[in-house]
Every structure is written in structure tokens, then in C-alpha cells.
GROMACS .gro file of C-alpha atoms in nm:
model
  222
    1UNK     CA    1   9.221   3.486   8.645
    2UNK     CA    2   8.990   3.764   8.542
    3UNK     CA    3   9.293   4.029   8.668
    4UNK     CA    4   9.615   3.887   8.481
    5UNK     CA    5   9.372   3.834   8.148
    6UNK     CA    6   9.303   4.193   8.153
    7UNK     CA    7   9.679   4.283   8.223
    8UNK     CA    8   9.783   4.092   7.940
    9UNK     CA    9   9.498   4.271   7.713
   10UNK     CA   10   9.633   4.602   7.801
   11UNK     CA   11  10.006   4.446   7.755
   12UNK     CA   12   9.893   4.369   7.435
   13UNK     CA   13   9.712   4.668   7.338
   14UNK     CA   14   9.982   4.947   7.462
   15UNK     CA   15  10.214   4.714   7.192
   16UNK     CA   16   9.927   4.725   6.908
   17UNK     CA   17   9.921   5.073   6.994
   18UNK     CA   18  10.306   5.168   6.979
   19UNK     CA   19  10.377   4.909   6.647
   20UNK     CA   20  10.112   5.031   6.492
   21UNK     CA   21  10.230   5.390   6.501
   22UNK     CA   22  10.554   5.308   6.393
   23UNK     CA   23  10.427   5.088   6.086
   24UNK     CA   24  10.134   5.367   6.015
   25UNK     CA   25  10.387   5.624   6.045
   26UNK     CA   26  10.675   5.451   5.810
   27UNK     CA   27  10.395   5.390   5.550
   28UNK     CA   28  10.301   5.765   5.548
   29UNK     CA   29  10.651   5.927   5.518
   30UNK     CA   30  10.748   5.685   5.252
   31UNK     CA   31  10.434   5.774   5.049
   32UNK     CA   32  10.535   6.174   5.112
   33UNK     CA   33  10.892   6.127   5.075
   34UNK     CA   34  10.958   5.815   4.901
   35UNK     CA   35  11.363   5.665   4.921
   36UNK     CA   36  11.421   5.978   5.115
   37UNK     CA   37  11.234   5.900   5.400
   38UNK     CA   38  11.416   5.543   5.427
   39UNK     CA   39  11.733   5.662   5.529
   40UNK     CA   40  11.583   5.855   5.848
   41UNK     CA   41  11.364   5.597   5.976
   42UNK     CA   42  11.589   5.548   6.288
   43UNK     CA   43  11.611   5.923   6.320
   44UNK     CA   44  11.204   5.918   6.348
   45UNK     CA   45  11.067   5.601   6.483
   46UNK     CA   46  11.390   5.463   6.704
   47UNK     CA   47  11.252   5.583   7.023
   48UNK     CA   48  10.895   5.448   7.014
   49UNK     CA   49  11.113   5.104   6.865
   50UNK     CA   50  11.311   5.081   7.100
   51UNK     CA   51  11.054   5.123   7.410
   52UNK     CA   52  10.823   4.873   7.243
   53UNK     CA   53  11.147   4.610   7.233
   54UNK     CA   54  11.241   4.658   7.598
   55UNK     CA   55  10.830   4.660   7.666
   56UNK     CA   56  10.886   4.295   7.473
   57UNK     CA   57  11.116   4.154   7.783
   58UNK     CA   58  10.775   4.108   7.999
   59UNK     CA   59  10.703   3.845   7.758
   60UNK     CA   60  10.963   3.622   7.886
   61UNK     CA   61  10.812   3.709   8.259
   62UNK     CA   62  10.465   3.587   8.151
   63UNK     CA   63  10.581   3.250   8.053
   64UNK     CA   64  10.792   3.204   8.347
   65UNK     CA   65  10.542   3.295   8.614
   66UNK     CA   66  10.280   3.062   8.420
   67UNK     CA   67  10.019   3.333   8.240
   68UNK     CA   68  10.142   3.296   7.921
   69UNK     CA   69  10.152   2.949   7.826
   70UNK     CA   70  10.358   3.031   7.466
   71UNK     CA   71  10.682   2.807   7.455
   72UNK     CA   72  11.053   3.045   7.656
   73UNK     CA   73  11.284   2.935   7.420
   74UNK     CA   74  11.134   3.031   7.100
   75UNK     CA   75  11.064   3.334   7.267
   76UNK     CA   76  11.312   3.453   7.416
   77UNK     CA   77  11.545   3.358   7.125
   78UNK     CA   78  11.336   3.585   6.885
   79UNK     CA   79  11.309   3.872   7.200
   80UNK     CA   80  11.669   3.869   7.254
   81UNK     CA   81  11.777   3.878   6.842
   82UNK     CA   82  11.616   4.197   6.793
   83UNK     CA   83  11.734   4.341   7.134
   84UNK     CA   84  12.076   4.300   7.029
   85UNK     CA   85  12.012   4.382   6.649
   86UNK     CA   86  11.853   4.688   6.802
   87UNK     CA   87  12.060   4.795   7.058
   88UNK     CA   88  12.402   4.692   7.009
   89UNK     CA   89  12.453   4.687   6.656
   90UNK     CA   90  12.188   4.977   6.505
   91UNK     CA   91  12.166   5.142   6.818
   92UNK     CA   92  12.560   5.202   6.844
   93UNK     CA   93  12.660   5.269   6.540
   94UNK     CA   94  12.511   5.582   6.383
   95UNK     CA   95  12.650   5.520   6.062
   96UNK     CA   96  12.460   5.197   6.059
   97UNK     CA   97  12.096   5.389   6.131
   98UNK     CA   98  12.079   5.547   5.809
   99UNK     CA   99  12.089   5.217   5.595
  100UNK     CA  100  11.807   5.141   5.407
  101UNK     CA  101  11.828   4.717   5.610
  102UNK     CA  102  11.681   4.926   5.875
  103UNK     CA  103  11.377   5.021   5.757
  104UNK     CA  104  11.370   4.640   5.598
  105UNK     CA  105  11.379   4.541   5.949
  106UNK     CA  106  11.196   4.799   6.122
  107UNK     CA  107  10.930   4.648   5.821
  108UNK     CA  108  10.917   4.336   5.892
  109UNK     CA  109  10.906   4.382   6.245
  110UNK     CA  110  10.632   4.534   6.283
  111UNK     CA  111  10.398   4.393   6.028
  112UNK     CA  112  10.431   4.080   6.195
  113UNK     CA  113  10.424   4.238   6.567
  114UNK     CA  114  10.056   4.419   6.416
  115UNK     CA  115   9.879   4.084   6.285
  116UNK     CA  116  10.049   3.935   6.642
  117UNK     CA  117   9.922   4.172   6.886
  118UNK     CA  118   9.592   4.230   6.722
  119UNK     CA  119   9.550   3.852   6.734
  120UNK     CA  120   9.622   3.823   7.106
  121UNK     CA  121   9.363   4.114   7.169
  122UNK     CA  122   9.074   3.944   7.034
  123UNK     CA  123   9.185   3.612   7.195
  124UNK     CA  124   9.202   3.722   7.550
  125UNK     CA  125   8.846   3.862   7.523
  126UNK     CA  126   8.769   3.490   7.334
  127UNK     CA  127   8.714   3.631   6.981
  128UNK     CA  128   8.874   3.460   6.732
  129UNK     CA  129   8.817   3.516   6.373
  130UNK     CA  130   8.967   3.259   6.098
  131UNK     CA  131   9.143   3.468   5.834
  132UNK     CA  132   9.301   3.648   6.130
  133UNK     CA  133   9.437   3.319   6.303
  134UNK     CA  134   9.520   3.213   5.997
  135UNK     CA  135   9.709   3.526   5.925
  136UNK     CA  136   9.889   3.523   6.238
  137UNK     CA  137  10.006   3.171   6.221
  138UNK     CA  138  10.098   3.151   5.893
  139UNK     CA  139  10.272   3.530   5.782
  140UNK     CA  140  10.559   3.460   6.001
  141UNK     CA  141  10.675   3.148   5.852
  142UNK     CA  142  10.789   3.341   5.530
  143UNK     CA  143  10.858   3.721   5.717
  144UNK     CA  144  11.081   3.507   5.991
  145UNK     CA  145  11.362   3.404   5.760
  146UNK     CA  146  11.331   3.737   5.607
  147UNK     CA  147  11.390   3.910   5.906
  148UNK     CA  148  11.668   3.692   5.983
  149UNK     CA  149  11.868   3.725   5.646
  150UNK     CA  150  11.812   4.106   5.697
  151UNK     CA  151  11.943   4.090   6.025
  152UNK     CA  152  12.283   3.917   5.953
  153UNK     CA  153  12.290   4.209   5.644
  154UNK     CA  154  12.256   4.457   5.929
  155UNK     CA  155  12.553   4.254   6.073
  156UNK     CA  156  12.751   4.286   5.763
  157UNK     CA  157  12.680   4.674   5.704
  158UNK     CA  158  12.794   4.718   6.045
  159UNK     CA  159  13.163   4.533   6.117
  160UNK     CA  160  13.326   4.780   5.895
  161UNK     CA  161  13.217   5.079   6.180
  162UNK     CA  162  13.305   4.792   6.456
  163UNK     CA  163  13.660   4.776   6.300
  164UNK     CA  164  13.765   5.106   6.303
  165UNK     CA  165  13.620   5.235   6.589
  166UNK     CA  166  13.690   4.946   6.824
  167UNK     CA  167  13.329   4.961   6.960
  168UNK     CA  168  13.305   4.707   7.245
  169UNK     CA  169  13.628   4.574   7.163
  170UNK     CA  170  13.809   4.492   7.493
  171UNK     CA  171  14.161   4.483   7.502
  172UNK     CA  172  14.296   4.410   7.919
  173UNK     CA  173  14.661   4.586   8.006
  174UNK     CA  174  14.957   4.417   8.134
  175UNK     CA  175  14.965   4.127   8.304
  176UNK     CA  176  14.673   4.028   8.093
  177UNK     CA  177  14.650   3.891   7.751
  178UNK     CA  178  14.304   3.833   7.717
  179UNK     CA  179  14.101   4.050   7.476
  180UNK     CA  180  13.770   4.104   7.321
  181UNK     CA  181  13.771   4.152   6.939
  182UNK     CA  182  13.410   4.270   6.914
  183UNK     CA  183  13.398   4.211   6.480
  184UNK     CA  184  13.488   3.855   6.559
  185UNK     CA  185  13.198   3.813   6.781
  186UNK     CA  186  12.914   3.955   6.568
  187UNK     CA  187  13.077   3.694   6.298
  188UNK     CA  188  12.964   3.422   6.543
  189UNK     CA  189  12.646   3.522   6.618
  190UNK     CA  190  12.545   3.516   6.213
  191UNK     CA  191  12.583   3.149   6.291
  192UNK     CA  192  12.371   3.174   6.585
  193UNK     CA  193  12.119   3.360   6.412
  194UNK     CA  194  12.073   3.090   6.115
  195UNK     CA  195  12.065   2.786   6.393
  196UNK     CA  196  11.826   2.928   6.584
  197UNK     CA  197  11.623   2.991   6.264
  198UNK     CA  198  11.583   2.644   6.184
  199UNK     CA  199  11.432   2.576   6.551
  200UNK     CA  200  11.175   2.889   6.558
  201UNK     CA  201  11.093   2.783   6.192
  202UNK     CA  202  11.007   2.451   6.312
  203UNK     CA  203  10.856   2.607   6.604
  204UNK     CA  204  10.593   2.821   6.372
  205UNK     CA  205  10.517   2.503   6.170
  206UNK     CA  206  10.423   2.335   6.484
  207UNK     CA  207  10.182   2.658   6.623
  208UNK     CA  208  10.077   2.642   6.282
  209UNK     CA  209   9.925   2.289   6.268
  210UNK     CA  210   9.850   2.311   6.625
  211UNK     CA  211   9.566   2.584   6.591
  212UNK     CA  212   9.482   2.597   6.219
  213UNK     CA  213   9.526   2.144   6.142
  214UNK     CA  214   9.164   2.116   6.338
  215UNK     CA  215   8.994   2.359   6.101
  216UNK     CA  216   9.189   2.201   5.798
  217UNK     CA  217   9.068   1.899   5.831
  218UNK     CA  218   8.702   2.010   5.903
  219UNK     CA  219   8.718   2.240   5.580
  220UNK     CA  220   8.821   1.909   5.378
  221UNK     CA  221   8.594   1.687   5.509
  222UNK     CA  222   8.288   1.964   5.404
   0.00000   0.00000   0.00000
């Protein structure tokens, strides 16, 4: 309907609005302050980040209640890696925020969330231009596995801080034996991340040839 197609444009545009800050913002202190600037990027942008992340959990509402007709799992696998990058590795750790794999991330975040949300603009009002679709569909299958391998580096940077301050570690008292060594689980979840890159890889390819193969084929044949 007429209603949920505007919600989703304004959806849409308050995230163009807030990644764009951030990514207009990180471009503009680094030409100011150049490596200085990298290491307070959480210190300066976290807050709009953050907000625009948790904003991203309506995503996963609009494709269960039908008005987003994207595919959940790809979704919400991508939704809940940076939620956790975000928020339970960077977020808890402040030794963590001042390494320069955060503003990698932060990066490649929200280059790809720009082109994205820009896209979906001009779609829900019907406007599609080419180089833009083709932009869309096509910058995240190289900026996805970059994202990821900076991700599991975040990982890395962060289980010595996990170690010695026992952050989410859960260890139960007598009678109980069962505990919670919280290192051990972000080693598992590396795994998790690189599986679940080969699926939303595959995933891209197949948005990919689903709205740019048609225009492929008609560019060959004139």
C-alpha cells in the first residue's frame, strides 16, 4: 500500500541520513587529522552507529510481516554480525575502540549501507537508475568478505581484553560445574562468521543476476 511504501521511504531515508553522516563525517576528520583521527572514531561516531544498527532490527520486521520481500536469513545473518561485532565485542571493550579495524569496519559499513539506502530511496518512489543498481548489487560482493575478514580481526584484537578481564565469562558456584569461558566462544563464532559468508556471498551473486542478468543480456544482444 501507498502508507507502508512511504514508511519504508522514510525508514530508508532517516538510515541514508544517519550513515551518511557518519561516512561524511569519518572522511572529513581523516582529511583534518589524518592517522590521528582513526584511533577516535568510536569516541566520535559510536553513538549515531550504534542507533543506526539497532534502527537496522526493523528490517527483520519488514520481511516477516510481508512489506519487504528481501530474503530473513541473509538478513538477519548480516543484521545480527554487526550487532554483536558492535555491541559485544567493540562496544565492551574500550581498549578494543581505539583500534584502527574499527574505523576499517565502521568503513566498510557504511559505504555499502550509503549506495544501499540510497538505492532503496529511489526504488520505492520507482526510480531506478542503472549505474546505481548496478552499484548496489555488485559493491558488496567484494566489501562483504572484507567486512567479514575485518570482523574476525576485530575478534582477534579483542580475546586478549576478554581473557583478563573475564568479560561475560560465567563461572556458576557450588553445586554447579558448568561455566561460560567467553574467549572460547568468540573463537567459535570466527567459524560462524566464514560459513555464513559463503551463503550471503552466494546470496549477492544470486540478487546480482536476478536484477542486473535482464539488462546483461539486452546490452549484448545491442
Amino acid at each position: 500500500s501507498s502508507t507502508m511504501n512511504m514508511y519504508l521511504f522514510v525508514y530508508d531515508l532517516m538510515q541514508f541520513c544517519g550513515h551518511s553522516w557518519i561516512f561524511t563525517n569519518m572522511i572529513i576528520r581523516f582529511m583534518t587529522f589524518g592517522k590521528d583521527s582513526l584511533a577516535d572514531t568510536f569516541h566520535s561516531i559510536g553513538l549515531v552507529m550504534r542507533l543506526c544498527q539497532l534502527l537496522s532490527v526493523l528490517e527483520i520486521l519488514h520481511i516477516l510481516i510481508g512489506i519487504d520481500k528481501s530474503r530473513l536469513l541473509p538478513r538477519f545473518l548480516q543484521i545480527t554480525e554487526r550487532l554483536i561485532i558492535l555491541f559485544v565485542v567493540i562496544n565492551s571493550q574500550e581498549e578494543v575502540q581505539g583500534k584502527y579495524v574499527v574505523c576499517v569496519l565502521f568503513f566498510l559499513w557504511n559505504l555499502l549501507d550509503v549506495v544501499r539506502y540510497t538505492y532503496n530511496m529511489l526504488a520505492r518512489m520507482g526510480v531506478y537508475y542503472l549505474p546505481l543498481t548496478w552499484l548496489n548489487f555488485s559493491l558488496c560482493i567484494p566489501l562483504y568478505p572484507l567486512s567479514v575478514l575485518a570482523k574476525g580481526f576485530a575478534i582477534c584484537v579483542s580475546l586478549p581484553y576478554f581473557e583478563s578481564f573475564g568479560t561475560y565469562s560465567i563461572k556458576l558456584p557450588f553445586p554447579f560445574t558448568f561455566s561460560i569461558y567467553f574467549p572460547y566462544v568468540l573463537k567459535m563464532y570466527v567459524l560462524v562468521l566464514f560459513a555464513g559468508m559463503c551463503f550471503i556471498i552466494r546470496n549477492l551473486f544470486s540478487e546480482r543476476m536476478a536484477h542486473l542478468g535482464n539488462s546483461n543480456i539486452k546490452n549484448k544482444r545491442s
